[in-house]
CSV table of C-alpha atoms and ligand atoms in Angstrom, one decimal:
chain,number,residue,atom,x,y,z
A,1,UNK,CA,104.5,99.5,121.6
A,2,UNK,CA,105.3,102.6,123.6
A,3,UNK,CA,108.8,102.8,122.1
A,4,UNK,CA,107.5,102.7,118.6
A,5,UNK,CA,108.2,105.5,116.1
A,6,UNK,CA,104.9,107.3,115.3
A,7,UNK,CA,106.3,110.6,113.9
A,8,UNK,CA,108.4,111.0,110.8
A,9,UNK,CA,111.0,113.4,112.4
A,10,UNK,CA,112.1,110.5,114.6
A,11,UNK,CA,113.3,108.7,111.5
A,12,UNK,CA,116.0,111.3,111.1
A,13,UNK,CA,117.6,110.0,114.3
A,14,UNK,CA,118.2,106.7,112.7
A,15,UNK,CA,118.5,107.3,109.0
A,16,UNK,CA,119.9,109.8,106.6
A,17,UNK,CA,116.5,111.0,105.5
A,18,UNK,CA,114.5,114.2,105.2
A,19,UNK,CA,111.4,113.5,107.1
A,20,UNK,CA,109.5,116.7,106.1
A,21,UNK,CA,107.7,115.3,103.0
A,22,UNK,CA,106.5,112.4,105.2
A,23,UNK,CA,104.6,114.5,107.7
A,24,UNK,CA,101.6,115.0,105.4
A,25,UNK,CA,101.6,111.2,104.6
A,26,UNK,CA,101.6,110.2,108.3
A,27,UNK,CA,98.9,112.8,109.0
A,28,UNK,CA,96.7,111.0,106.4
A,29,UNK,CA,97.6,107.4,107.1
A,30,UNK,CA,99.1,106.6,110.6
A,31,UNK,CA,102.6,105.6,111.0
A,32,UNK,CA,103.9,103.2,113.7
A,33,UNK,CA,107.2,101.3,113.5
A,34,UNK,CA,108.0,99.0,116.4
A,35,UNK,CA,111.6,98.9,117.7
A,36,UNK,CA,111.8,95.3,116.4
A,37,UNK,CA,110.9,96.4,112.9
A,38,UNK,CA,113.2,99.4,113.1
A,39,UNK,CA,116.2,97.1,113.8
A,40,UNK,CA,115.4,95.1,110.7
A,41,UNK,CA,115.7,98.1,108.4
A,42,UNK,CA,119.2,98.2,106.9
A,43,UNK,CA,118.9,101.2,104.6
A,44,UNK,CA,116.2,103.5,103.3
A,45,UNK,CA,114.1,102.0,100.6
A,46,UNK,CA,114.9,98.4,101.5
A,47,UNK,CA,112.1,95.8,101.7
A,48,UNK,CA,111.4,96.4,105.4
A,49,UNK,CA,111.6,100.2,105.0
A,50,UNK,CA,109.1,100.1,102.1
A,51,UNK,CA,106.6,98.2,104.2
A,52,UNK,CA,106.8,100.4,107.3
A,53,UNK,CA,107.9,104.0,106.4
A,54,UNK,CA,105.4,106.5,104.9
A,55,UNK,CA,106.1,107.3,101.3
A,56,UNK,CA,104.9,110.5,99.4
A,57,UNK,CA,103.7,108.1,96.7
A,58,UNK,CA,100.8,107.3,99.1
A,59,UNK,CA,99.3,110.8,98.5
A,60,UNK,CA,99.6,110.7,94.7
A,61,UNK,CA,96.1,111.1,93.3
A,62,UNK,CA,94.7,107.9,91.9
A,63,UNK,CA,91.2,106.6,91.0
A,64,UNK,CA,91.4,103.7,93.4
A,65,UNK,CA,88.7,103.3,96.1
A,66,UNK,CA,89.3,103.4,99.8
A,67,UNK,CA,87.1,100.4,100.5
A,68,UNK,CA,88.5,98.2,97.8
A,69,UNK,CA,86.6,95.1,98.7
A,70,UNK,CA,83.2,96.7,99.0
A,71,UNK,CA,83.2,95.5,102.6
A,72,UNK,CA,80.6,98.0,103.7
A,73,UNK,CA,78.1,96.2,101.4
A,74,UNK,CA,78.8,92.9,103.2
A,75,UNK,CA,78.6,94.3,106.7
A,76,UNK,CA,75.3,93.3,108.4
A,77,UNK,CA,76.5,95.0,111.6
A,78,UNK,CA,79.4,97.4,112.3
A,79,UNK,CA,82.0,94.8,113.5
A,80,UNK,CA,81.2,92.0,111.1
A,81,UNK,CA,82.0,91.4,107.4
A,82,UNK,CA,80.0,88.4,106.1
A,83,UNK,CA,80.8,87.7,102.5
A,84,UNK,CA,80.8,83.9,102.3
A,85,UNK,CA,77.9,81.8,103.7
A,86,UNK,CA,80.0,79.8,106.2
A,87,UNK,CA,82.7,82.3,107.2
A,88,UNK,CA,82.6,85.8,108.8
A,89,UNK,CA,85.1,88.4,109.9
A,90,UNK,CA,84.8,89.9,113.3
A,91,UNK,CA,86.7,93.1,113.6
A,92,UNK,CA,87.8,93.2,117.2
A,93,UNK,CA,90.7,95.7,117.2
A,94,UNK,CA,91.2,98.9,115.4
A,95,UNK,CA,95.0,99.1,116.0
A,96,UNK,CA,98.0,97.3,114.7
A,97,UNK,CA,101.5,97.0,116.1
A,98,UNK,CA,102.9,98.6,112.9
A,99,UNK,CA,101.0,100.3,110.1
A,100,UNK,CA,101.8,98.6,106.8
A,101,UNK,CA,101.9,101.1,104.0
A,102,UNK,CA,100.2,98.7,101.6
A,103,UNK,CA,97.3,97.8,103.9
A,104,UNK,CA,93.9,97.2,102.3
A,105,UNK,CA,92.3,99.0,105.2
A,106,UNK,CA,94.9,101.8,105.3
A,107,UNK,CA,92.2,104.5,105.5
A,108,UNK,CA,90.7,102.9,108.5
A,109,UNK,CA,93.4,101.2,110.6
A,110,UNK,CA,94.5,103.2,113.6
A,111,UNK,CA,91.5,105.5,113.3
A,112,UNK,CA,88.2,105.6,115.2
A,113,UNK,CA,86.3,104.2,112.2
A,114,UNK,CA,87.8,100.8,113.0
A,115,UNK,CA,87.4,101.0,116.7
A,116,UNK,CA,84.2,99.4,117.8
A,117,UNK,CA,82.5,99.9,121.1
A,118,UNK,CA,81.7,97.0,123.4
A,119,UNK,CA,78.0,97.2,122.3
A,120,UNK,CA,79.0,97.0,118.6
A,121,UNK,CA,81.2,94.0,119.4
A,122,UNK,CA,78.3,92.4,121.3
A,123,UNK,CA,76.1,93.0,118.3
A,124,UNK,CA,78.6,91.3,116.1
A,125,UNK,CA,78.8,88.2,118.3
A,126,UNK,CA,75.0,88.2,118.5
A,127,UNK,CA,74.8,88.3,114.7
A,128,UNK,CA,77.2,85.3,114.5
A,129,UNK,CA,75.2,83.4,117.1
A,130,UNK,CA,72.0,84.1,115.2
A,131,UNK,CA,73.4,82.9,111.8
A,132,UNK,CA,73.7,79.1,111.8
A,133,UNK,CA,75.4,79.0,108.4
A,134,UNK,CA,78.6,80.5,109.9
A,135,UNK,CA,81.0,77.8,110.9
A,136,UNK,CA,84.3,79.7,110.8
A,137,UNK,CA,84.9,83.0,112.5
A,138,UNK,CA,88.0,85.1,111.6
A,139,UNK,CA,89.1,87.6,114.2
A,140,UNK,CA,90.7,90.5,112.5
A,141,UNK,CA,90.8,94.3,112.5
A,142,UNK,CA,93.4,95.8,113.0
A,143,UNK,CA,95.2,93.2,115.0
A,144,UNK,CA,93.4,91.0,117.5
A,145,UNK,CA,96.6,90.3,119.4
A,146,UNK,CA,96.7,93.9,120.5
A,147,UNK,CA,93.8,93.1,122.8
A,148,UNK,CA,94.6,92.3,126.4
A,149,UNK,CA,94.8,88.5,127.0
A,150,UNK,CA,91.6,88.7,129.1
A,151,UNK,CA,89.6,90.6,126.4
A,152,UNK,CA,90.8,88.2,123.7
A,153,UNK,CA,89.9,85.1,125.8
A,154,UNK,CA,86.5,86.5,126.6
A,155,UNK,CA,85.7,86.9,122.9
A,156,UNK,CA,87.1,83.4,122.1
A,157,UNK,CA,85.1,82.0,125.0
A,158,UNK,CA,81.9,83.5,123.7
A,159,UNK,CA,82.5,82.3,120.2
A,160,UNK,CA,83.4,78.8,121.3
A,161,UNK,CA,80.1,78.5,123.2
A,162,UNK,CA,78.1,79.0,119.9
A,163,UNK,CA,77.3,75.5,118.8
A,164,UNK,CA,77.5,76.1,115.0
A,165,UNK,CA,81.0,77.6,115.3
A,166,UNK,CA,83.5,74.9,114.3
A,167,UNK,CA,86.7,76.8,114.1
A,168,UNK,CA,88.1,80.2,115.0
A,169,UNK,CA,90.9,81.9,113.1
A,170,UNK,CA,93.0,84.9,114.2
A,171,UNK,CA,94.6,87.1,111.6
A,172,UNK,CA,97.7,88.8,113.1
A,173,UNK,CA,100.9,90.5,112.2
A,174,UNK,CA,102.1,90.5,115.8
A,175,UNK,CA,104.5,87.5,115.3
A,176,UNK,CA,106.3,89.6,112.6
A,177,UNK,CA,106.3,93.1,114.0
A,178,UNK,CA,105.9,92.7,117.8
A,179,UNK,CA,107.0,89.1,118.6
A,180,UNK,CA,107.5,89.8,122.3
A,181,UNK,CA,103.7,90.0,122.6
A,182,UNK,CA,103.5,86.2,122.1
A,183,UNK,CA,104.2,85.4,125.7
A,184,UNK,CA,104.1,82.0,127.3
A,185,UNK,CA,101.1,83.2,129.4
A,186,UNK,CA,99.1,84.1,126.2
A,187,UNK,CA,99.9,80.8,124.6
A,188,UNK,CA,98.9,79.0,127.8
A,189,UNK,CA,95.5,80.8,127.6
A,190,UNK,CA,95.0,80.2,123.9
A,191,UNK,CA,95.5,76.4,124.3
A,192,UNK,CA,92.0,75.8,125.5
A,193,UNK,CA,90.4,77.2,122.3
A,194,UNK,CA,91.4,74.4,119.9
A,195,UNK,CA,90.8,74.1,117.0
A,196,UNK,CA,92.3,77.6,116.8
A,197,UNK,CA,94.1,78.7,113.6
A,198,UNK,CA,96.3,81.8,113.2
A,199,UNK,CA,97.3,83.3,109.9
A,200,UNK,CA,100.2,85.6,110.2
A,201,UNK,CA,101.8,87.9,107.6
A,202,UNK,CA,105.4,87.6,106.7
A,203,UNK,CA,106.4,89.3,103.5
A,204,UNK,CA,110.2,89.0,103.4
A,205,UNK,CA,112.7,86.4,104.5
A,206,UNK,CA,114.5,89.0,106.6
A,207,UNK,CA,111.4,89.1,108.8
A,208,UNK,CA,112.1,85.5,109.8
A,209,UNK,CA,114.1,86.5,112.9
A,210,UNK,CA,115.0,84.4,115.9
A,211,UNK,CA,112.4,86.4,117.9
A,212,UNK,CA,109.7,85.7,115.3
A,213,UNK,CA,110.7,82.1,115.1
A,214,UNK,CA,110.3,81.8,118.9
A,215,UNK,CA,106.9,83.4,118.9
A,216,UNK,CA,105.7,81.1,116.1
A,217,UNK,CA,107.2,78.1,117.9
A,218,UNK,CA,105.3,79.0,121.1
A,219,UNK,CA,102.0,79.3,119.2
A,220,UNK,CA,102.5,75.9,117.5
A,221,UNK,CA,103.5,74.3,120.7
A,222,UNK,CA,100.2,75.5,122.2
A,223,UNK,CA,98.3,73.6,119.5
A,224,UNK,CA,97.6,76.6,117.3
A,225,UNK,CA,97.8,75.8,113.5
A,226,UNK,CA,99.8,78.5,111.8
A,227,UNK,CA,99.5,79.8,108.2
A,228,UNK,CA,100.9,82.8,106.4
A,229,UNK,CA,99.4,85.3,104.1
A,230,UNK,CA,101.9,87.2,102.0
A,231,UNK,CA,101.1,90.2,99.8
A,232,UNK,CA,102.9,90.5,96.5
A,233,UNK,CA,104.7,93.8,96.8
A,234,UNK,CA,106.9,95.7,94.4
A,235,UNK,CA,110.4,96.2,95.8
A,236,UNK,CA,109.7,93.8,98.7
A,237,UNK,CA,109.2,90.3,97.4
A,238,UNK,CA,108.5,90.6,93.7
A,239,UNK,CA,111.0,88.0,92.6
A,240,UNK,CA,111.2,84.2,92.7
A,241,UNK,CA,114.4,83.9,94.7
A,242,UNK,CA,113.0,86.1,97.6
A,243,UNK,CA,109.6,84.3,97.5
A,244,UNK,CA,111.2,80.9,97.6
A,245,UNK,CA,113.5,81.8,100.5
A,246,UNK,CA,110.5,83.3,102.4
A,247,UNK,CA,108.3,80.2,101.8
A,248,UNK,CA,111.0,77.7,102.7
A,249,UNK,CA,111.9,79.7,105.8
A,250,UNK,CA,108.2,79.7,106.9
A,251,UNK,CA,108.1,75.9,106.8
A,252,UNK,CA,111.1,75.8,109.0
A,253,UNK,CA,109.2,77.9,111.5
A,254,UNK,CA,106.2,75.4,111.2
A,255,UNK,CA,104.2,78.0,109.4
A,256,UNK,CA,102.4,76.8,106.2
A,257,UNK,CA,102.3,79.4,103.4
A,258,UNK,CA,98.6,79.8,102.7
A,259,UNK,CA,97.9,82.7,100.3
A,260,UNK,CA,100.0,84.9,98.1
A,261,UNK,CA,97.7,87.9,97.6
A,262,UNK,CA,97.6,90.1,94.6
A,263,UNK,CA,97.5,93.6,96.0
A,264,UNK,CA,94.0,94.9,96.4
A,265,UNK,CA,93.0,98.0,94.5
A,266,UNK,CA,93.3,100.5,97.3
A,267,UNK,CA,93.9,104.2,97.2
A,268,UNK,CA,97.4,105.1,98.1
A,269,UNK,CA,99.0,101.7,97.4
A,270,UNK,CA,99.6,101.9,93.6
A,271,UNK,CA,103.4,102.1,94.0
A,272,UNK,CA,103.3,98.5,95.4
A,273,UNK,CA,101.5,97.0,92.5
A,274,UNK,CA,103.1,94.0,90.7
A,275,UNK,CA,101.5,92.9,87.4
A,276,UNK,CA,99.8,89.6,87.5
A,277,UNK,CA,102.0,88.2,84.8
A,278,UNK,CA,105.0,88.7,87.1
A,279,UNK,CA,103.2,87.1,90.0
A,280,UNK,CA,102.3,84.1,87.8
A,281,UNK,CA,106.0,83.8,86.7
A,282,UNK,CA,107.0,83.8,90.3
A,283,UNK,CA,104.5,81.0,91.0
A,284,UNK,CA,105.7,79.0,88.0
A,285,UNK,CA,109.3,79.3,89.3
A,286,UNK,CA,108.4,78.0,92.7
A,287,UNK,CA,106.6,75.0,91.3
A,288,UNK,CA,108.9,72.0,91.3
A,289,UNK,CA,111.8,74.0,92.8
A,290,UNK,CA,110.6,73.9,96.4
A,291,UNK,CA,108.5,71.6,98.6
A,292,UNK,CA,104.8,71.7,97.6
A,293,UNK,CA,104.1,72.4,101.2
A,294,UNK,CA,105.8,75.7,100.8
A,295,UNK,CA,103.7,76.9,97.8
A,296,UNK,CA,100.8,79.2,98.6
A,297,UNK,CA,97.7,79.8,96.5
A,298,UNK,CA,98.0,83.0,94.5
A,299,UNK,CA,94.7,84.8,94.9
A,300,UNK,CA,93.1,88.1,94.2
A,301,UNK,CA,90.0,89.7,95.8
A,302,UNK,CA,88.0,91.5,93.1
A,303,UNK,CA,86.8,95.0,94.0
A,304,UNK,CA,83.1,94.1,93.7
A,305,UNK,CA,83.4,92.0,96.8
A,306,UNK,CA,82.5,88.7,95.0
A,307,UNK,CA,85.2,86.9,96.9
A,308,UNK,CA,88.7,85.5,96.4
A,309,UNK,CA,89.6,83.8,93.2
A,310,UNK,CA,92.8,82.1,92.1
A,311,UNK,CA,95.0,84.2,89.8
A,312,UNK,CA,95.4,82.1,86.6
A,313,UNK,CA,97.1,82.4,83.2
A,314,UNK,CA,94.5,84.0,80.9
A,315,UNK,CA,92.2,84.8,83.9
A,316,UNK,CA,90.6,88.2,84.5
B,401,PLP,C1,89.4,86.2,102.8
B,401,PLP,C2,88.1,86.3,103.5
B,401,PLP,C3,87.6,85.2,104.3
B,401,PLP,C4,88.4,83.9,104.4
B,401,PLP,O1,88.5,83.3,103.2
B,401,PLP,P1,89.3,81.9,103.1
B,401,PLP,O2,89.5,81.7,101.7
B,401,PLP,O3,88.5,80.9,103.7
B,401,PLP,O4,90.6,82.1,103.9
B,401,PLP,C5,86.4,85.3,104.9
B,401,PLP,N1,85.7,86.5,104.7
B,401,PLP,C6,86.1,87.5,104.0
B,401,PLP,C7,85.2,88.7,104.0
B,401,PLP,C8,87.3,87.5,103.4
B,401,PLP,O5,87.8,88.5,102.7
B,402,SF4,S1,99.0,94.5,110.3
B,402,SF4,FE1,97.4,94.0,108.7
B,402,SF4,S2,95.6,95.3,109.2
B,402,SF4,FE2,97.4,96.1,110.3
B,402,SF4,S3,98.3,97.7,108.9
B,402,SF4,FE3,99.4,95.8,108.5
B,402,SF4,S4,98.2,94.8,106.8
B,402,SF4,FE4,96.9,96.4,107.7
């Protein structure tokens, strides 16, 4: 983490790029590129670059909202988003190993607005404990695996002691962008919280590196069930061949493709948008060509916050 690039001018040491137009972008939306991700970039504008490097297009004025999913409306207490009766998000960390340029929470990640105090976290866990309809808690943020092992285990311990909580999930991009964080010690600790699910976030087959494969292998060997959520992104994975290679590669890592997300309507991400017709064509091309196990559900999250729905031919 300490060796990550957080300032655009450092990019010029690695690539033939003029960093000055990127300074204003990174001042608005934080930049962080881990050494692991940096090594995966082959050239400016490639699929890894597009995900990680600030782009002036992020500042182009658009009419899109910053809180695309109307999360504030579904937040009974600061660190909780409770949209479905039986599932709730607990936002446990405000930071990420790398800041994805297409992130739904891009105006909040890496800033104090997503950094909750111990008291706010306690209030979140109290809310979950007092709400018996919640069976499934999803730790997110930010990235929960940026917590210290001990902090993370303490939260998991407290959740597991709540009798109506049946499963806990972690949403984390750490296996992709900071695989060295998945230590044997961490996995040994996480073992005892079964049934524990972890959805990670690979978007391109080049991210399926030996280091990421090892980190996923360690998690699975510790009894954690792994899924993957991919975002459909222009210039990254917006064609059937790339998507098929990604999804097949995930199965080899014992990671089940779970969702393919239509990009949320978020300010500063319009340059990543792929039309739904193109997403549907990619899904149609996957069907029958690769193992059914490798095929994710193609979903969108409408801006009113009404919850995820399948993207379908003729749908809204
Ligand atoms: C996506 C999401 C969930 C989890 O939904 P699943 O379809 O069960 O994976 C839960 N709460 C919120 C607010 C979400 O956006
Ligand atoms: S890791 Fe997830 S939460 Fe963090 S910036 Fe990327 S998409 Fe957003």
